[in-house]
Amino acid sequence: MLVSLKWLKDYVDIDIGPEEVAERLSMAGIEVESVDETGPDFTDVVVAKILSIKPHPNSDKLSLCEVTTGDRTYPVVCGAPNVAAGILAPFAKVGATIPGGYSIKHSKIRGELSEGMLCSEEELGIGDDASGIMMLPGDMKPGDDLAAALDLREVTLDVTITPNRSDCLSMVGIAREIAAMTGKTVRYPEIVFSEGTEDIGDITSVDIMNSELCPRYAARVIKNVKVRPSPSWMKRRLEAVGLRAINSIVDITNFVMMELGQPLHAFDFRYLEEGRIVVRGATEGEKFVSLDEKERVMRGDTLMICDGVKPIAVAGIMGGLNSEVEEDTETILLESAYFNPSSIRKSSRTLGMSTDAAFRFERGIDPEGVIRALNRAAQLIADLSGGTVCKGYIDRYPNKLEAVTDVPLRVDRVNEILGTKIGADEVKDILEGLEMDVRGDEKGNYFVTPPTFRVDIFREIDLVEEIARIKGYDNIPLSLPTLSAGANIGDKKNAVEDKIKSVLNGYGYSEVINYSFTTSEAANILSLPEDDEGRRFVKLRDPLSEDMSVMRTGLVYGLLETARKNIYVGNPDLKIFETGNIFIGSGSGKLPLEREKIAALVTGSRYGKSWHFGELDSDFYDLKGSVESLFEALKINNVEFKSANDIPFLHPGRACLVVADEKAIGFMGEIHPKVLANIDLKQRAVVFELDLSVLVDLFSEEILYEEIAKFPSVSRDVAFVVDHGIRGHDMVKLALENGEGPLLEDVSIFDVYAGKGIPEGMKSLAIRFTYRSLDRTLTDDEVNKVHDIIVAKVVENTGAKIRGAGI
């Protein structure tokens, strides 16, 4: 939010510089991101005095003027009808620039020399009066810089307001903070205006059909208004905080919103059918055209402001095109209301309508500030648009919001938490400086009632935070916690996580951290079946956005999104992993199932671009190698990769389940092309997801040592022809289980072949058997004897045939 320092000074005396204001606000928890100074759109324009004038010899409408800046006199040709000797006026000297890109030069006008220009408000861009030169106050000094003399330079603070501090989303709110920090007093705008004789109750009415979503709604009617451009002072105030001036009525509602933090809306009364207001929920599928000229389809939980027949505004967000204030508007119905913050937040996200009003309503405004803002706007409309404020106002408050009162506060507890020695009187002064009511005894046992605009204060700890803020975090002494010395014994789970991260980092993977929130569309993008537990989302009551409305049921979608975003910005070669919890819904009123997972994704080039490597894409086996290394580091044996074709988001034939010691650990495989298209990912990606709790159970910290063999090994290779459905892993396992004695050291597959020379439906598995003795060099006879027994067992149990033996 932009904050005008000049505007702030209307409400509080500021005798410190902008940089110090920014520092003190930041130290009080209101972060100032930048301090910016801006000035008018002209240069080298000064205050000048007109010494004399005489008619131009060659023109009836021009005058020859002598103008002084105190140190020099200039001849100037001027055509303004109000030019007169003795007055002070803006003078643009030769070399000056004025709005529109004009640069002032020496010139001859109708044969007479002119060394500058006397300017009007409109020519300088600081007003709308173009009828003559701008008359300056007589106490100004010739030669003074005009921008400085008129105080046209603006200092703005770019302030970040945390969601809990909605009271600071206004000039008065920031002024209150500065007053509390500097010991000043806030000057609230004085609201005084006259009412007409016509009673508002004879003109209109307000009915609230849903008081849960609209606890309070107030309205005033102003007649005989003249919609005109706003005065320059209001335009400058609005422009300083980033708002565009539109017309006097709309500008006043924006001005009061920025001044007091209460959003308002003005309706053209002639367009209100039946001349009344009805606050109700939208009809499901109801269409509405908002002020931005976009047609939107409403949901049934969206609150609408209606007349007697049709909707005229999305409550708290934006008005409708069908009740917009126009140039010929004469009667205004002015709205000031309190809307349920959650309702506004949800509707704003659903409709994609982020407005200044919604930004404030969804954070919670002061329910007791509704009437004050209504009257302030009515006063300004009467003053600036010449309207007559009808007698009285409507204030419907069916669902009164109870204020927080008597929050207990112990000064001893304040000092205990902050590590300070603040006295009871100082604590009371700080809180009263924040406009809180403080009652209690001399020992500092207080009961505190916060003002209604402080919607963030409920507990003692909230008051402690306020004292720390105003005291200044930089004035609170630093202290380190006392820690007892001792061995740092980590638990097994931490050891496993550290080991996993170390291994994956070593293989070039980068850790990512995604939100635990996601979109329910993730299930559709991953093509999950209707009965899949991945669709059992835990829905958030107040989501940050529609894309973060549920808790995630897996890690794969988050990794795919991270990959897509990286690829989009030109980083296509990725190896990433994440550890985190997933949440599976258990039904209404029950806690969700919470599981901790480890997942990784590989996509793009295997080696990157290099002169000694061809363009090779990462594939299933790159990731499989990483998983096998992970198990080896965790000392988890007996791991199997079982083919799986029923994982909906993985490519059939390129996916598998991961099983260890008969315990399901997870899955791995290549993402299905349909899923890649759904998420707009244009390159192959391979993922795995493992259950971290199972890995922790299987992890072994036992360190085993084995004697290094001194004698050579002997290998025998056999090509088995087997049915295509027999897994190589089963063949290896069978061989190891039937190896008699300690001589069989290793069994490994080194070739798989199917095609010419192999019967249809069969495949050839070439397996290498390695034999070794720890106490002698083996002879061929010893090896052949053991080898023949093992091969026979494999043939007997699998129906395999030895390739070359008739095949």
mmCIF file with all atom_site columns, C-alpha atoms in Angstrom, residues 461-585:
data_model
loop_
_atom_site.group_PDB
_atom_site.id
_atom_site.type_symbol
_atom_site.label_atom_id
_atom_site.label_alt_id
_atom_site.label_comp_id
_atom_site.label_asym_id
_atom_site.label_entity_id
_atom_site.label_seq_id
_atom_site.pdbx_PDB_ins_code
_atom_site.Cartn_x
_atom_site.Cartn_y
_atom_site.Cartn_z
_atom_site.occupancy
_atom_site.B_iso_or_equiv
_atom_site.pdbx_formal_charge
_atom_site.auth_seq_id
_atom_site.auth_comp_id
_atom_site.auth_asym_id
_atom_site.auth_atom_id
_atom_site.pdbx_PDB_model_num
ATOM 1   C CA . ILE A 1 461 ? 0.065   -12.400 24.228  1.00 0.00 ? 461 ILE A CA 1
ATOM 2   C CA . ASP A 1 462 ? -1.415  -10.053 21.596  1.00 0.00 ? 462 ASP A CA 1
ATOM 3   C CA . LEU A 1 463 ? -1.041  -7.178  24.061  1.00 0.00 ? 463 LEU A CA 1
ATOM 4   C CA . VAL A 1 464 ? 2.527   -8.236  24.841  1.00 0.00 ? 464 VAL A CA 1
ATOM 5   C CA . GLU A 1 465 ? 3.293   -8.002  21.125  1.00 0.00 ? 465 GLU A CA 1
ATOM 6   C CA . GLU A 1 466 ? 1.839   -4.480  21.003  1.00 0.00 ? 466 GLU A CA 1
ATOM 7   C CA . ILE A 1 467 ? 4.073   -3.376  23.854  1.00 0.00 ? 467 ILE A CA 1
ATOM 8   C CA . ALA A 1 468 ? 7.116   -4.893  22.125  1.00 0.00 ? 468 ALA A CA 1
ATOM 9   C CA . ARG A 1 469 ? 6.243   -3.147  18.839  1.00 0.00 ? 469 ARG A CA 1
ATOM 10  C CA . ILE A 1 470 ? 5.850   0.312   20.291  1.00 0.00 ? 470 ILE A CA 1
ATOM 11  C CA . LYS A 1 471 ? 8.759   -0.058  22.687  1.00 0.00 ? 471 LYS A CA 1
ATOM 12  C CA . GLY A 1 472 ? 10.789  -1.024  19.625  1.00 0.00 ? 472 GLY A CA 1
ATOM 13  C CA . TYR A 1 473 ? 12.170  -4.476  18.890  1.00 0.00 ? 473 TYR A CA 1
ATOM 14  C CA . ASP A 1 474 ? 15.600  -2.871  18.709  1.00 0.00 ? 474 ASP A CA 1
ATOM 15  C CA . ASN A 1 475 ? 15.190  -1.764  22.349  1.00 0.00 ? 475 ASN A CA 1
ATOM 16  C CA . ILE A 1 476 ? 14.479  -5.268  23.648  1.00 0.00 ? 476 ILE A CA 1
ATOM 17  C CA . PRO A 1 477 ? 17.671  -6.875  25.039  1.00 0.00 ? 477 PRO A CA 1
ATOM 18  C CA . LEU A 1 478 ? 19.080  -9.890  23.242  1.00 0.00 ? 478 LEU A CA 1
ATOM 19  C CA . SER A 1 479 ? 19.657  -13.103 25.178  1.00 0.00 ? 479 SER A CA 1
ATOM 20  C CA . LEU A 1 480 ? 20.630  -16.606 24.153  1.00 0.00 ? 480 LEU A CA 1
ATOM 21  C CA . PRO A 1 481 ? 18.720  -19.600 25.510  1.00 0.00 ? 481 PRO A CA 1
ATOM 22  C CA . THR A 1 482 ? 20.498  -21.741 28.068  1.00 0.00 ? 482 THR A CA 1
ATOM 23  C CA . LEU A 1 483 ? 21.399  -25.121 26.601  1.00 0.00 ? 483 LEU A CA 1
ATOM 24  C CA . SER A 1 484 ? 22.775  -28.035 28.545  1.00 0.00 ? 484 SER A CA 1
ATOM 25  C CA . ALA A 1 485 ? 25.842  -29.687 27.075  1.00 0.00 ? 485 ALA A CA 1
ATOM 26  C CA . GLY A 1 486 ? 25.431  -33.270 25.983  1.00 0.00 ? 486 GLY A CA 1
ATOM 27  C CA . ALA A 1 487 ? 25.642  -35.674 23.139  1.00 0.00 ? 487 ALA A CA 1
ATOM 28  C CA . ASN A 1 488 ? 23.508  -34.832 20.142  1.00 0.00 ? 488 ASN A CA 1
ATOM 29  C CA . ILE A 1 489 ? 21.651  -38.082 19.651  1.00 0.00 ? 489 ILE A CA 1
ATOM 30  C CA . GLY A 1 490 ? 19.393  -37.887 16.620  1.00 0.00 ? 490 GLY A CA 1
ATOM 31  C CA . ASP A 1 491 ? 16.504  -40.270 16.221  1.00 0.00 ? 491 ASP A CA 1
ATOM 32  C CA . LYS A 1 492 ? 16.298  -42.929 13.552  1.00 0.00 ? 492 LYS A CA 1
ATOM 33  C CA . LYS A 1 493 ? 13.919  -40.951 11.352  1.00 0.00 ? 493 LYS A CA 1
ATOM 34  C CA . ASN A 1 494 ? 16.271  -37.966 11.184  1.00 0.00 ? 494 ASN A CA 1
ATOM 35  C CA . ALA A 1 495 ? 19.164  -40.282 10.385  1.00 0.00 ? 495 ALA A CA 1
ATOM 36  C CA . VAL A 1 496 ? 17.241  -41.783 7.462   1.00 0.00 ? 496 VAL A CA 1
ATOM 37  C CA . GLU A 1 497 ? 16.231  -38.357 6.125   1.00 0.00 ? 497 GLU A CA 1
ATOM 38  C CA . ASP A 1 498 ? 19.788  -37.088 6.360   1.00 0.00 ? 498 ASP A CA 1
ATOM 39  C CA . LYS A 1 499 ? 21.097  -40.191 4.590   1.00 0.00 ? 499 LYS A CA 1
ATOM 40  C CA . ILE A 1 500 ? 18.502  -39.891 1.790   1.00 0.00 ? 500 ILE A CA 1
ATOM 41  C CA . LYS A 1 501 ? 19.257  -36.210 1.208   1.00 0.00 ? 501 LYS A CA 1
ATOM 42  C CA . SER A 1 502 ? 22.985  -36.854 1.250   1.00 0.00 ? 502 SER A CA 1
ATOM 43  C CA . VAL A 1 503 ? 22.697  -39.644 -1.333  1.00 0.00 ? 503 VAL A CA 1
ATOM 44  C CA . LEU A 1 504 ? 20.374  -37.745 -3.656  1.00 0.00 ? 504 LEU A CA 1
ATOM 45  C CA . ASN A 1 505 ? 22.430  -34.566 -3.387  1.00 0.00 ? 505 ASN A CA 1
ATOM 46  C CA . GLY A 1 506 ? 25.479  -36.631 -4.270  1.00 0.00 ? 506 GLY A CA 1
ATOM 47  C CA . TYR A 1 507 ? 23.735  -37.840 -7.425  1.00 0.00 ? 507 TYR A CA 1
ATOM 48  C CA . GLY A 1 508 ? 22.995  -34.253 -8.477  1.00 0.00 ? 508 GLY A CA 1
ATOM 49  C CA . TYR A 1 509 ? 19.450  -33.897 -7.185  1.00 0.00 ? 509 TYR A CA 1
ATOM 50  C CA . SER A 1 510 ? 18.268  -30.566 -5.765  1.00 0.00 ? 510 SER A CA 1
ATOM 51  C CA . GLU A 1 511 ? 15.776  -30.474 -2.914  1.00 0.00 ? 511 GLU A CA 1
ATOM 52  C CA . VAL A 1 512 ? 12.552  -28.533 -3.473  1.00 0.00 ? 512 VAL A CA 1
ATOM 53  C CA . ILE A 1 513 ? 9.887   -27.522 -0.971  1.00 0.00 ? 513 ILE A CA 1
ATOM 54  C CA . ASN A 1 514 ? 6.353   -27.231 -2.322  1.00 0.00 ? 514 ASN A CA 1
ATOM 55  C CA . TYR A 1 515 ? 3.234   -26.076 -0.502  1.00 0.00 ? 515 TYR A CA 1
ATOM 56  C CA . SER A 1 516 ? 1.215   -28.757 1.279   1.00 0.00 ? 516 SER A CA 1
ATOM 57  C CA . PHE A 1 517 ? -1.814  -27.016 -0.270  1.00 0.00 ? 517 PHE A CA 1
ATOM 58  C CA . THR A 1 518 ? -2.820  -27.807 -3.821  1.00 0.00 ? 518 THR A CA 1
ATOM 59  C CA . THR A 1 519 ? -5.784  -27.782 -6.181  1.00 0.00 ? 519 THR A CA 1
ATOM 60  C CA . SER A 1 520 ? -8.455  -30.478 -6.364  1.00 0.00 ? 520 SER A CA 1
ATOM 61  C CA . GLU A 1 521 ? -7.859  -30.407 -10.139 1.00 0.00 ? 521 GLU A CA 1
ATOM 62  C CA . ALA A 1 522 ? -4.623  -32.318 -9.447  1.00 0.00 ? 522 ALA A CA 1
ATOM 63  C CA . ALA A 1 523 ? -6.670  -35.553 -9.332  1.00 0.00 ? 523 ALA A CA 1
ATOM 64  C CA . ASN A 1 524 ? -8.094  -34.890 -12.803 1.00 0.00 ? 524 ASN A CA 1
ATOM 65  C CA . ILE A 1 525 ? -4.729  -33.883 -14.228 1.00 0.00 ? 525 ILE A CA 1
ATOM 66  C CA . LEU A 1 526 ? -3.214  -37.141 -12.922 1.00 0.00 ? 526 LEU A CA 1
ATOM 67  C CA . SER A 1 527 ? -6.222  -39.099 -14.317 1.00 0.00 ? 527 SER A CA 1
ATOM 68  C CA . LEU A 1 528 ? -6.965  -40.719 -10.945 1.00 0.00 ? 528 LEU A CA 1
ATOM 69  C CA . PRO A 1 529 ? -9.997  -43.056 -10.849 1.00 0.00 ? 529 PRO A CA 1
ATOM 70  C CA . GLU A 1 530 ? -13.057 -41.907 -8.915  1.00 0.00 ? 530 GLU A CA 1
ATOM 71  C CA . ASP A 1 531 ? -12.403 -44.398 -6.099  1.00 0.00 ? 531 ASP A CA 1
ATOM 72  C CA . ASP A 1 532 ? -8.680  -43.624 -5.793  1.00 0.00 ? 532 ASP A CA 1
ATOM 73  C CA . GLU A 1 533 ? -7.604  -42.428 -2.353  1.00 0.00 ? 533 GLU A CA 1
ATOM 74  C CA . GLY A 1 534 ? -5.778  -39.593 -4.114  1.00 0.00 ? 534 GLY A CA 1
ATOM 75  C CA . ARG A 1 535 ? -9.200  -37.978 -4.555  1.00 0.00 ? 535 ARG A CA 1
ATOM 76  C CA . ARG A 1 536 ? -9.961  -38.021 -0.830  1.00 0.00 ? 536 ARG A CA 1
ATOM 77  C CA . PHE A 1 537 ? -8.897  -34.418 -0.351  1.00 0.00 ? 537 PHE A CA 1
ATOM 78  C CA . VAL A 1 538 ? -8.953  -32.534 2.918   1.00 0.00 ? 538 VAL A CA 1
ATOM 79  C CA . LYS A 1 539 ? -10.593 -29.217 2.047   1.00 0.00 ? 539 LYS A CA 1
ATOM 80  C CA . LEU A 1 540 ? -9.429  -25.971 3.645   1.00 0.00 ? 540 LEU A CA 1
ATOM 81  C CA . ARG A 1 541 ? -12.071 -23.799 5.253   1.00 0.00 ? 541 ARG A CA 1
ATOM 82  C CA . ASP A 1 542 ? -10.469 -20.502 4.209   1.00 0.00 ? 542 ASP A CA 1
ATOM 83  C CA . PRO A 1 543 ? -8.115  -21.243 1.279   1.00 0.00 ? 543 PRO A CA 1
ATOM 84  C CA . LEU A 1 544 ? -5.580  -18.682 0.082   1.00 0.00 ? 544 LEU A CA 1
ATOM 85  C CA . SER A 1 545 ? -6.781  -19.291 -3.476  1.00 0.00 ? 545 SER A CA 1
ATOM 86  C CA . GLU A 1 546 ? -8.594  -21.875 -5.589  1.00 0.00 ? 546 GLU A CA 1
ATOM 87  C CA . ASP A 1 547 ? -5.198  -23.325 -6.558  1.00 0.00 ? 547 ASP A CA 1
ATOM 88  C CA . MET A 1 548 ? -4.458  -23.941 -2.873  1.00 0.00 ? 548 MET A CA 1
ATOM 89  C CA . SER A 1 549 ? -7.865  -25.080 -1.609  1.00 0.00 ? 549 SER A CA 1
ATOM 90  C CA . VAL A 1 550 ? -7.081  -28.661 -0.504  1.00 0.00 ? 550 VAL A CA 1
ATOM 91  C CA . MET A 1 551 ? -4.268  -30.594 1.176   1.00 0.00 ? 551 MET A CA 1
ATOM 92  C CA . ARG A 1 552 ? -2.111  -32.675 -1.158  1.00 0.00 ? 552 ARG A CA 1
ATOM 93  C CA . THR A 1 553 ? -2.620  -36.444 -1.384  1.00 0.00 ? 553 THR A CA 1
ATOM 94  C CA . GLY A 1 554 ? 0.726   -37.117 -3.065  1.00 0.00 ? 554 GLY A CA 1
ATOM 95  C CA . LEU A 1 555 ? 3.991   -35.436 -3.990  1.00 0.00 ? 555 LEU A CA 1
ATOM 96  C CA . VAL A 1 556 ? 4.058   -36.197 -7.730  1.00 0.00 ? 556 VAL A CA 1
ATOM 97  C CA . TYR A 1 557 ? 1.774   -33.341 -8.846  1.00 0.00 ? 557 TYR A CA 1
ATOM 98  C CA . GLY A 1 558 ? 3.853   -30.755 -6.963  1.00 0.00 ? 558 GLY A CA 1
ATOM 99  C CA . LEU A 1 559 ? 7.068   -32.013 -8.586  1.00 0.00 ? 559 LEU A CA 1
ATOM 100 C CA . LEU A 1 560 ? 5.453   -31.897 -12.036 1.00 0.00 ? 560 LEU A CA 1
ATOM 101 C CA . GLU A 1 561 ? 4.334   -28.297 -11.431 1.00 0.00 ? 561 GLU A CA 1
ATOM 102 C CA . THR A 1 562 ? 7.833   -27.357 -10.271 1.00 0.00 ? 562 THR A CA 1
ATOM 103 C CA . ALA A 1 563 ? 9.310   -28.989 -13.377 1.00 0.00 ? 563 ALA A CA 1
ATOM 104 C CA . ARG A 1 564 ? 6.856   -27.198 -15.668 1.00 0.00 ? 564 ARG A CA 1
ATOM 105 C CA . LYS A 1 565 ? 7.684   -23.792 -14.193 1.00 0.00 ? 565 LYS A CA 1
ATOM 106 C CA . ASN A 1 566 ? 11.420  -24.406 -14.442 1.00 0.00 ? 566 ASN A CA 1
ATOM 107 C CA . ILE A 1 567 ? 11.191  -25.598 -18.036 1.00 0.00 ? 567 ILE A CA 1
ATOM 108 C CA . TYR A 1 568 ? 9.062   -22.563 -18.913 1.00 0.00 ? 568 TYR A CA 1
ATOM 109 C CA . VAL A 1 569 ? 11.850  -20.199 -17.789 1.00 0.00 ? 569 VAL A CA 1
ATOM 110 C CA . GLY A 1 570 ? 14.548  -22.102 -19.659 1.00 0.00 ? 570 GLY A CA 1
ATOM 111 C CA . ASN A 1 571 ? 15.775  -24.730 -17.209 1.00 0.00 ? 571 ASN A CA 1
ATOM 112 C CA . PRO A 1 572 ? 14.854  -28.027 -18.914 1.00 0.00 ? 572 PRO A CA 1
ATOM 113 C CA . ASP A 1 573 ? 17.399  -30.402 -17.315 1.00 0.00 ? 573 ASP A CA 1
ATOM 114 C CA . LEU A 1 574 ? 16.162  -31.254 -13.829 1.00 0.00 ? 574 LEU A CA 1
ATOM 115 C CA . LYS A 1 575 ? 16.853  -33.711 -11.043 1.00 0.00 ? 575 LYS A CA 1
ATOM 116 C CA . ILE A 1 576 ? 14.717  -32.706 -8.048  1.00 0.00 ? 576 ILE A CA 1
ATOM 117 C CA . PHE A 1 577 ? 13.376  -34.371 -4.915  1.00 0.00 ? 577 PHE A CA 1
ATOM 118 C CA . GLU A 1 578 ? 11.098  -33.529 -1.996  1.00 0.00 ? 578 GLU A CA 1
ATOM 119 C CA . THR A 1 579 ? 10.268  -34.991 1.410   1.00 0.00 ? 579 THR A CA 1
ATOM 120 C CA . GLY A 1 580 ? 6.980   -34.063 3.017   1.00 0.00 ? 580 GLY A CA 1
ATOM 121 C CA . ASN A 1 581 ? 3.630   -35.136 4.388   1.00 0.00 ? 581 ASN A CA 1
ATOM 122 C CA . ILE A 1 582 ? 0.557   -36.066 2.405   1.00 0.00 ? 582 ILE A CA 1
ATOM 123 C CA . PHE A 1 583 ? -2.997  -36.049 3.752   1.00 0.00 ? 583 PHE A CA 1
ATOM 124 C CA . ILE A 1 584 ? -5.757  -38.545 2.931   1.00 0.00 ? 584 ILE A CA 1
ATOM 125 C CA . GLY A 1 585 ? -9.264  -37.571 4.016   1.00 0.00 ? 585 GLY A CA 1
#
